Coordinates of C-alpha atoms in Angstrom, one line a residue:
X1 CA 66.0 81.4 75.4
X2 CA 65.0 83.2 78.9
X3 CA 63.8 86.7 78.6
X4 CA 65.4 89.1 80.9
X5 CA 63.9 92.4 81.7
X6 CA 64.6 95.0 84.0
X7 CA 62.2 96.0 86.8
X8 CA 59.4 98.4 86.3
X9 CA 61.2 100.8 88.5
X10 CA 64.1 100.8 86.4
X11 CA 62.0 101.1 83.2
X12 CA 60.1 104.1 84.6
X13 CA 63.4 105.7 85.5
X14 CA 64.6 105.1 82.0
X15 CA 61.5 106.7 80.5
X16 CA 61.7 109.6 83.0
X17 CA 65.1 110.4 81.8
X18 CA 64.1 110.4 78.0
X19 CA 62.9 114.0 77.4
X20 CA 61.4 114.8 73.8
X21 CA 64.1 116.7 71.8
X22 CA 63.1 120.2 70.6
X23 CA 62.3 121.8 74.0
X24 CA 63.7 125.3 74.8
X25 CA 67.5 125.2 74.7
X26 CA 69.6 126.1 77.7
X27 CA 71.9 128.9 77.9
X28 CA 75.4 129.0 79.8
X29 CA 78.3 126.8 80.3
X30 CA 79.3 124.7 83.5
X31 CA 82.7 124.3 84.4
X32 CA 84.4 121.6 86.4
X33 CA 87.7 121.3 88.1
X34 CA 89.2 117.8 88.9
X35 CA 92.5 116.9 90.4
X36 CA 93.3 114.4 87.6
X37 CA 94.7 115.0 83.9
X38 CA 92.8 114.1 81.0
X39 CA 95.6 112.8 79.1
X40 CA 93.6 110.5 76.8
X41 CA 90.2 110.5 75.3
X42 CA 90.2 107.0 74.0
X43 CA 87.3 105.1 75.8
X44 CA 89.1 101.8 75.4
X45 CA 92.4 103.0 76.8
X46 CA 91.3 104.5 80.1
X47 CA 89.2 103.1 82.8
X48 CA 89.5 105.0 86.3
X49 CA 87.5 107.4 88.2
X50 CA 89.7 110.1 87.7
X51 CA 89.3 110.3 83.9
X52 CA 85.6 109.1 83.9
X53 CA 84.2 112.5 82.8
X54 CA 85.2 112.1 79.2
X55 CA 84.0 108.7 79.0
X56 CA 80.8 109.2 80.7
X57 CA 79.9 112.6 78.7
X58 CA 81.2 111.6 75.3
X59 CA 80.3 107.9 74.9
X60 CA 77.4 105.5 75.3
X61 CA 77.0 102.1 76.2
X62 CA 74.3 99.3 75.8
X63 CA 73.2 99.9 79.3
X64 CA 74.0 102.7 81.8
X65 CA 74.5 103.0 85.4
X66 CA 72.4 105.8 87.3
X67 CA 71.6 106.8 90.8
X68 CA 72.4 105.5 94.2
X69 CA 71.7 102.7 94.8
X70 CA 73.2 102.0 91.4
X71 CA 70.8 100.7 88.9
X72 CA 71.1 100.0 85.0
X73 CA 68.8 101.4 82.5
X74 CA 68.6 100.6 78.9
X75 CA 70.6 102.8 76.7
X76 CA 72.0 102.1 73.3
X77 CA 70.1 98.6 73.7
X78 CA 66.5 98.2 74.4
X79 CA 66.5 94.7 75.7
X80 CA 68.6 91.5 76.0
X81 CA 68.1 87.7 76.6
X82 CA 70.3 85.1 77.9
X83 CA 70.5 81.3 77.2
X84 CA 69.8 78.8 79.9
X85 CA 73.5 78.1 80.2
X86 CA 74.4 81.7 80.7
X87 CA 77.0 82.0 77.8
X88 CA 74.8 83.5 75.0
X89 CA 73.6 87.0 75.5
X90 CA 71.6 88.6 72.8
X91 CA 70.9 92.5 72.6
X92 CA 68.5 94.3 70.5
X93 CA 69.6 97.7 69.8
X94 CA 67.5 101.0 69.7
X95 CA 67.0 102.0 66.1
X96 CA 67.7 105.4 64.5
X97 CA 70.6 106.4 67.0
X98 CA 73.0 109.0 65.4
X99 CA 76.7 109.4 65.8
X100 CA 78.0 112.8 66.2
X101 CA 78.9 112.9 62.4
X102 CA 75.2 111.9 61.5
X103 CA 75.9 108.3 60.4
X104 CA 73.7 105.8 62.1
X105 CA 74.7 103.4 64.9
X106 CA 74.4 99.7 64.2
X107 CA 75.4 96.3 65.5
X108 CA 78.5 96.5 63.4
X109 CA 79.8 99.4 65.7
X110 CA 79.1 97.1 68.7
X111 CA 81.2 94.2 67.4
X112 CA 84.0 96.7 66.3
X113 CA 84.2 98.2 69.8
X114 CA 84.3 94.9 71.9
X115 CA 86.9 93.6 69.1
X116 CA 88.8 96.9 69.7
X117 CA 89.0 96.6 73.4
X118 CA 90.1 92.9 73.4
X119 CA 92.9 93.8 70.9
X120 CA 94.0 97.0 72.7
X121 CA 94.1 94.9 76.1
X122 CA 93.8 98.3 77.9
X123 CA 91.0 99.9 80.1
X124 CA 87.9 98.0 80.7
X125 CA 89.4 95.2 78.6
X126 CA 90.4 93.5 81.7
X127 CA 86.7 92.7 82.4
X128 CA 86.2 90.8 79.2
X129 CA 89.3 89.3 78.2
X130 CA 88.8 86.4 80.7
X131 CA 85.5 85.5 79.3
X132 CA 85.2 86.8 75.5
X133 CA 87.2 85.3 72.7
X134 CA 88.1 87.6 69.8
X135 CA 85.7 86.9 67.0
X136 CA 83.1 85.3 69.2
X137 CA 80.8 88.5 69.0
X138 CA 78.5 88.5 66.1
X139 CA 76.0 90.9 64.4
X140 CA 73.2 88.6 63.4
X141 CA 71.3 91.6 61.8
X142 CA 71.6 95.4 61.7
X143 CA 70.0 95.8 65.2
X144 CA 71.0 92.7 66.8
X145 CA 74.2 91.6 68.5
X146 CA 75.1 88.2 70.1
X147 CA 77.9 87.9 72.7
X148 CA 79.2 84.3 73.2
X149 CA 81.0 83.9 76.4
X150 CA 83.8 81.2 77.1
X151 CA 82.2 80.5 80.4
X152 CA 79.2 81.6 82.3
X153 CA 79.7 84.9 84.1
X154 CA 77.9 86.1 87.0
X155 CA 79.1 89.6 86.4
X156 CA 78.6 89.9 82.6
X157 CA 75.5 92.0 82.4
X158 CA 76.9 94.2 85.2
X159 CA 80.0 95.1 83.2
X160 CA 78.0 95.6 80.0
X161 CA 77.9 99.5 80.5
X162 CA 81.6 99.5 80.3
X163 CA 81.6 98.3 76.7
X164 CA 81.5 102.1 75.3
X165 CA 80.5 102.3 71.6
X166 CA 82.8 103.9 68.9
X167 CA 82.0 104.7 65.3
X168 CA 83.7 102.0 63.5
X169 CA 83.9 103.6 60.1
X170 CA 85.3 106.8 61.4
X171 CA 88.0 105.1 63.6
X172 CA 89.1 102.9 60.7
X173 CA 89.6 105.9 58.5
X174 CA 91.9 107.1 61.2
X175 CA 94.0 104.1 61.8
X176 CA 97.9 104.4 61.3
X177 CA 100.2 101.4 61.2
X178 CA 97.6 99.1 62.7
X179 CA 97.0 101.1 65.7
X180 CA 93.2 100.7 65.7
X181 CA 93.1 104.4 65.6
X182 CA 94.6 104.9 69.0
X183 CA 96.6 107.8 68.3
X184 CA 93.7 109.8 66.7
X185 CA 91.2 108.6 69.5
X186 CA 93.4 109.8 72.3
X187 CA 92.6 113.3 71.2
X188 CA 89.4 113.0 69.3
X189 CA 85.8 111.5 69.9
X190 CA 83.8 109.3 67.6
X191 CA 80.7 108.4 69.5
X192 CA 76.9 108.7 69.8
X193 CA 77.4 110.4 73.4
X194 CA 75.6 113.3 75.0
X195 CA 78.2 115.8 74.3
X196 CA 80.4 116.5 71.0
X197 CA 84.2 117.4 71.6
X198 CA 84.7 121.2 71.1
X199 CA 88.2 121.7 72.3
X200 CA 90.9 119.5 74.0
X201 CA 94.4 120.0 75.4
X202 CA 95.9 117.3 77.5
X203 CA 97.5 119.8 79.7
X204 CA 94.3 121.7 80.6
X205 CA 91.2 119.7 80.0
X206 CA 88.5 119.5 77.6
X207 CA 85.1 121.3 76.5
X208 CA 82.1 119.5 75.1
X209 CA 79.1 121.1 73.4
X210 CA 75.6 119.4 73.6
X211 CA 74.9 116.9 70.8
X212 CA 71.3 117.9 70.2
X213 CA 70.4 115.0 68.3
X214 CA 71.3 112.4 71.1
X215 CA 68.7 109.8 71.1
X216 CA 67.7 110.4 74.8
X217 CA 66.6 113.9 74.1
X218 CA 67.0 116.8 76.5
X219 CA 65.4 118.7 79.3
X220 CA 64.6 122.4 79.0
X221 CA 67.6 123.7 80.9
X222 CA 70.6 121.4 80.0
X223 CA 73.9 123.0 79.6
X224 CA 75.1 124.1 76.2
X225 CA 78.6 123.5 77.1
X226 CA 80.6 121.5 79.8
X227 CA 84.2 122.0 80.7
X228 CA 86.4 119.7 82.6
X229 CA 89.7 121.1 83.7
X230 CA 92.8 119.9 85.3
X231 CA 93.3 121.8 88.5
X232 CA 95.7 119.8 91.0
X233 CA 95.9 122.2 93.8
X234 CA 93.2 121.6 96.1
X235 CA 92.9 125.1 97.4
X236 CA 92.8 126.6 94.1
X237 CA 89.7 124.4 93.3
X238 CA 88.1 125.4 96.5
X239 CA 88.7 129.0 95.9
X240 CA 87.4 128.9 92.4
X241 CA 84.0 127.4 93.4
X242 CA 83.7 130.1 96.1
X243 CA 84.5 132.8 93.8
X244 CA 82.1 131.3 91.1
X245 CA 85.0 130.7 88.5
X246 CA 83.7 127.0 88.3
X247 CA 80.5 125.2 89.2
X248 CA 81.7 122.0 90.5
X249 CA 84.6 120.1 91.9
X250 CA 85.7 116.7 93.4
X251 CA 83.2 115.2 95.8
X252 CA 86.1 113.5 97.9
X253 CA 87.9 116.8 99.0
X254 CA 89.6 116.6 102.5
X255 CA 86.9 117.0 105.0
X256 CA 88.3 120.4 106.2
X257 CA 87.7 121.9 102.7
X258 CA 84.3 120.5 102.8
X259 CA 83.4 122.4 105.9
X260 CA 85.0 125.5 104.4
X261 CA 82.8 125.3 101.1
X262 CA 79.7 124.7 103.5
X263 CA 80.3 128.2 104.8
X264 CA 79.8 129.7 101.3
X265 CA 76.3 130.8 100.6
X266 CA 76.8 130.2 96.6
X267 CA 78.0 126.6 97.4
X268 CA 75.9 123.6 98.0
X269 CA 77.2 120.2 99.2
X270 CA 75.2 117.0 98.0
X271 CA 75.9 114.0 100.4
X272 CA 75.8 110.4 99.5
X273 CA 76.8 107.2 100.8
X274 CA 79.4 105.6 98.5
X275 CA 81.3 102.4 97.8
X276 CA 85.0 103.6 97.6
X277 CA 87.3 101.9 99.9
X278 CA 90.6 103.4 100.6
X279 CA 93.7 101.0 101.1
X280 CA 97.2 100.6 100.4
X281 CA 97.9 98.2 97.5
X282 CA 100.8 96.1 98.4
X283 CA 103.2 94.5 95.6
X284 CA 102.7 90.9 97.0
X285 CA 104.8 89.5 94.3
X286 CA 108.1 90.9 95.3
X287 CA 110.4 90.8 98.1
X288 CA 110.0 91.4 101.1
X289 CA 106.4 92.0 100.7
X290 CA 105.8 88.5 99.5
X291 CA 106.4 87.5 103.3
X292 CA 103.1 87.6 105.0
X293 CA 104.9 88.5 108.2
X294 CA 106.4 91.7 106.8
X295 CA 102.8 92.7 105.3
X296 CA 101.2 91.9 108.9
X297 CA 103.9 94.1 110.5
X298 CA 102.9 97.1 108.3
X299 CA 99.2 96.6 108.7
X300 CA 99.6 96.6 112.6
X301 CA 102.1 99.8 112.3
X302 CA 99.3 102.0 110.6
X303 CA 97.3 104.1 113.0
X304 CA 93.8 103.8 111.8
X305 CA 91.9 105.6 114.5
X306 CA 94.7 108.5 114.1
X307 CA 93.8 108.7 110.4
X308 CA 90.0 108.2 110.5
X309 CA 89.2 110.0 113.7
X310 CA 92.1 112.8 113.9
X311 CA 92.9 113.5 110.1
X312 CA 89.6 112.8 108.5
X313 CA 87.4 114.1 111.4
X314 CA 85.1 110.7 111.2
X315 CA 83.9 111.9 107.9
X316 CA 84.3 108.1 106.6
X317 CA 83.7 104.7 108.1
X318 CA 86.3 102.3 109.2
X319 CA 86.3 99.4 106.5
X320 CA 88.5 96.5 107.6
X321 CA 88.6 94.6 104.4
X322 CA 88.5 94.9 100.5
X323 CA 84.7 94.8 100.0
X324 CA 82.7 97.9 100.8
X325 CA 80.8 97.6 104.6
X326 CA 77.5 98.4 102.5
X327 CA 77.8 95.5 100.1
X328 CA 76.8 91.9 100.1
X329 CA 80.0 89.7 100.3
X330 CA 81.6 92.0 103.0
X331 CA 82.1 89.7 106.2
X332 CA 80.1 91.2 109.0
X333 CA 82.3 89.9 111.7
X334 CA 85.7 90.8 110.2
X335 CA 88.0 92.0 112.7
X336 CA 90.7 93.6 110.6
X337 CA 94.0 95.1 111.9
X338 CA 94.5 97.5 114.6
X339 CA 97.3 100.0 115.5
X340 CA 99.5 97.9 117.8
X341 CA 103.3 98.2 117.5
X342 CA 104.1 95.1 119.7
X343 CA 102.3 92.9 117.6
X344 CA 103.9 94.7 114.5
X345 CA 107.4 93.8 116.0
X346 CA 106.2 90.1 116.8
X347 CA 105.3 89.7 113.2
X348 CA 108.4 91.4 111.9
X349 CA 110.6 88.8 114.1
X350 CA 109.0 85.9 112.2
X351 CA 109.9 87.3 108.5
X352 CA 112.2 85.1 106.5
X353 CA 112.8 87.7 103.6
X354 CA 115.6 90.3 104.3
X355 CA 114.5 93.7 104.8
X356 CA 115.1 96.8 102.4
X357 CA 113.6 100.3 102.2
X358 CA 110.0 100.2 101.0
X359 CA 108.8 102.7 98.5
X360 CA 105.4 104.1 98.5
X361 CA 103.9 106.0 95.5
X362 CA 101.4 108.7 96.3
X363 CA 99.1 110.6 94.2
X364 CA 100.0 114.2 93.3
X365 CA 96.9 116.5 94.1
X366 CA 95.5 113.9 96.4
X367 CA 96.5 114.9 99.9
X368 CA 95.1 111.9 101.8
X369 CA 97.3 109.7 99.9
X370 CA 100.3 111.6 101.1
X371 CA 99.0 111.8 104.7
X372 CA 98.2 108.2 105.0
X373 CA 101.9 107.4 103.5
X374 CA 103.5 109.5 106.2
X375 CA 101.3 108.0 108.9
X376 CA 102.6 104.5 107.9
X377 CA 106.0 105.9 107.3
X378 CA 106.2 107.1 111.0
X379 CA 104.8 103.8 112.3
X380 CA 107.1 101.6 110.3
X381 CA 110.2 103.6 111.5
X382 CA 109.2 102.6 115.1
X383 CA 109.5 99.0 114.1
X384 CA 112.7 99.4 112.0
X385 CA 111.2 99.4 108.5
X386 CA 112.5 102.4 106.4
X387 CA 109.9 103.7 104.0
X388 CA 110.5 106.3 101.2
X389 CA 107.6 108.2 99.6
X390 CA 107.5 109.3 95.9
X391 CA 104.6 111.4 94.5
X392 CA 103.4 111.5 90.9
X393 CA 100.3 112.1 89.1
X394 CA 97.6 109.4 88.8
X395 CA 98.3 108.4 85.1
X396 CA 102.0 107.9 86.0
X397 CA 101.2 105.9 89.0
X398 CA 98.6 103.9 87.1
X399 CA 100.8 103.0 84.5
X400 CA 103.7 101.9 86.8
X401 CA 101.1 99.7 88.9
X402 CA 100.5 97.8 85.5
X403 CA 104.1 96.8 85.2
X404 CA 105.2 94.1 87.7
X405 CA 109.0 95.5 87.7
X406 CA 108.3 99.1 87.8
X407 CA 105.5 99.1 90.3
X408 CA 105.8 100.7 93.6
X409 CA 106.0 98.5 96.7
X410 CA 102.9 100.2 98.1
X411 CA 100.3 102.8 96.8
X412 CA 97.7 104.3 99.1
X413 CA 94.5 105.0 96.9
X414 CA 90.8 104.3 96.5
X415 CA 89.0 101.4 94.8
X416 CA 86.0 102.9 93.2
X417 CA 82.7 101.4 91.9
X418 CA 82.9 100.4 88.3
X419 CA 80.1 97.9 88.8
X420 CA 78.1 96.8 91.7
X421 CA 79.4 93.2 92.6
X422 CA 82.1 92.1 95.1
X423 CA 84.1 91.0 92.1
X424 CA 84.7 94.9 91.5
X425 CA 86.7 94.9 94.8
X426 CA 88.2 91.5 96.2
X427 CA 87.9 89.7 92.9
X428 CA 89.7 92.2 90.6
X429 CA 92.2 93.2 93.2
X430 CA 93.3 89.8 94.1
X431 CA 92.3 87.2 91.4
X432 CA 95.2 86.2 89.5
X433 CA 93.3 86.3 86.1
X434 CA 93.4 90.0 86.5
X435 CA 97.3 90.3 86.9
X436 CA 98.6 93.0 84.7
X437 CA 95.4 94.9 84.7
X438 CA 93.2 95.2 87.6
X439 CA 95.4 93.2 90.0
X440 CA 98.2 95.1 90.7
X441 CA 99.2 93.5 93.9
X442 CA 100.2 90.5 91.6
X443 CA 98.8 88.3 94.2
X444 CA 98.6 84.6 93.1
X445 CA 97.1 82.4 95.6
X446 CA 95.5 79.1 94.4
X447 CA 93.0 78.7 97.2
X448 CA 91.7 82.5 96.6
X449 CA 91.7 81.9 92.9
X450 CA 89.5 78.8 93.4
X451 CA 87.1 80.7 95.7
X452 CA 86.9 83.8 93.1
X453 CA 86.5 81.7 90.1
X454 CA 83.7 79.6 91.7
X455 CA 81.9 82.8 92.7
X456 CA 82.1 84.1 89.0
X457 CA 80.8 80.8 87.5
X458 CA 77.4 80.9 89.5
X459 CA 74.4 83.0 89.5
X460 CA 73.4 81.8 93.0
X461 CA 73.9 85.0 95.1
X462 CA 73.8 82.9 98.4
X463 CA 76.8 80.9 97.2
X464 CA 78.6 83.9 95.9
X465 CA 78.1 85.7 99.1
X466 CA 79.9 82.8 101.1
X467 CA 82.7 82.5 98.8
X468 CA 83.3 86.3 98.5
X469 CA 83.3 86.3 102.3
X470 CA 85.8 83.7 102.7
X471 CA 88.0 85.6 100.2
X472 CA 87.7 88.8 101.7
X473 CA 88.5 87.2 105.1
X474 CA 91.8 85.5 103.8
X475 CA 92.9 88.6 102.0
X476 CA 92.4 90.7 105.2
X477 CA 94.1 88.1 107.6
X478 CA 97.2 87.7 105.2
X479 CA 97.5 91.6 104.8
X480 CA 97.4 91.4 101.1
X481 CA 96.5 95.0 101.3
X482 CA 96.1 97.7 104.2
X483 CA 92.3 98.4 104.2
X484 CA 91.4 101.8 106.0
X485 CA 87.9 103.1 105.3
X486 CA 84.8 103.3 103.1
X487 CA 83.9 106.9 102.3
X488 CA 80.9 109.3 101.7
X489 CA 80.7 111.6 98.6
X490 CA 80.3 115.1 99.6
X491 CA 79.6 116.7 96.2
X492 CA 80.3 120.5 96.0
X493 CA 78.5 122.3 93.3
X494 CA 77.5 126.0 92.7
X495 CA 74.1 126.7 94.6
X496 CA 72.4 127.3 91.5
X497 CA 73.3 124.0 89.8
X498 CA 70.3 121.3 89.7
X499 CA 69.8 117.8 88.4
X500 CA 73.0 116.0 89.6
X501 CA 72.3 112.4 89.7
X502 CA 75.1 111.0 91.7
X503 CA 76.0 107.3 91.1
X504 CA 79.0 105.5 92.9
X505 CA 79.8 104.6 89.1
X506 CA 81.0 107.8 87.7
X507 CA 80.6 109.9 91.2
X508 CA 78.2 112.8 89.9
X509 CA 80.2 113.6 86.7
X510 CA 77.6 112.5 84.3
X511 CA 76.4 116.0 83.2
X512 CA 73.4 115.2 80.8
X513 CA 70.8 115.6 83.4
X514 CA 72.3 118.6 85.1
X515 CA 71.1 122.3 84.5
X516 CA 71.0 125.8 86.2
X517 CA 68.1 126.3 88.3

């Protein structure tokens, strides 16, 4: 067995974040307004940035992503080893960790959590279903867990933080009719996490109170309570921050609203480079968008400069392909599409599939998705393609995207960072192994699958880089999606809030380090 350890820098960062419990306790409450609904608290049923706050603040994993550039630090696990063939991963757990009900966290809870994820086949399970068989994870003693993979996986360790731990005994007590406790966990919390659930209303949001016995300890000024509210209207969130009714909101507001907030003396804007690609997801598995020429016609019909420069005021960077520009595996010379109606008409003339009206699903409360859809609608009309636009809340859109028949023809949205690897973008979006979960484009391309599978099976980063660049180039050239930009994060918080540790994973919503100055 080959010992794998984190770097000294990461270890120091981990140690620095563990403060001795018993310090003077904070006063006050932090309120955050988001434009996404919190319709489900089950950490194994949801896996999106819009609802990340409940997963991050209520639950813990074996390792945890922090800071920017993102790095992993030990969390519920102290260390791990891996076998030479890359299939056997052994984790040593931190001892003495308590669940919110006072019972001890052990290896049995790890086994139950991964088995529950695999059985439910929802949320982050899409990362593990291709490589972990049910029943293959074992608790060899009270504080040791062994994962045995079906095949070597270059991304396994990067995805480990997404295995969030639930209290197995408590969840089992609340199972009904073999539902694995899903109905109960949708509105309750069973965890070791930084905050305990105090109040929950799926129409409003949730309130968490600090779990003082959390194994990581607390700083002297940490928030006693955090509240995350659903507020769809952008102007309402901005006004609430200016007036002091809330202390934080979405870091991806329209740029005109960011400029507005910069004028408020009681508001601070934290700026960070992110890895969040805005693109149109295209249903490649249904006519007429299974025709590459129709897809290319639409890609040429979108006014990229008009969107990036005029609408977004150059607050983002043009990103021609599926992988973020600032990540290895993104081709440096990728041309991408430009706004060119003559080329769009030429592509459409080659199409073999009969045309019909195209339906774009936009995200209620996310004005950029509506603006992008309208811009494409205008361009498509000029080449003879009719586009209809429907708007729905993100949970509704996401649910439809996971159903081949109910999915929209196109959806403008962001591919956010769940782990830092090109597979998070081009792999999950276009490898057929993820169809029905992360691959909502329903792309099935043998050559693409071969490259992406090879990239998952080797730890040689140079080989992986070449494969991901080839895959990203093919996806772009064949317009399997329409790729627009990579963004920056402009986190608006009350001026007296400190300790925000932004990471592209979670987008500044991990509140355990935050405090009032």
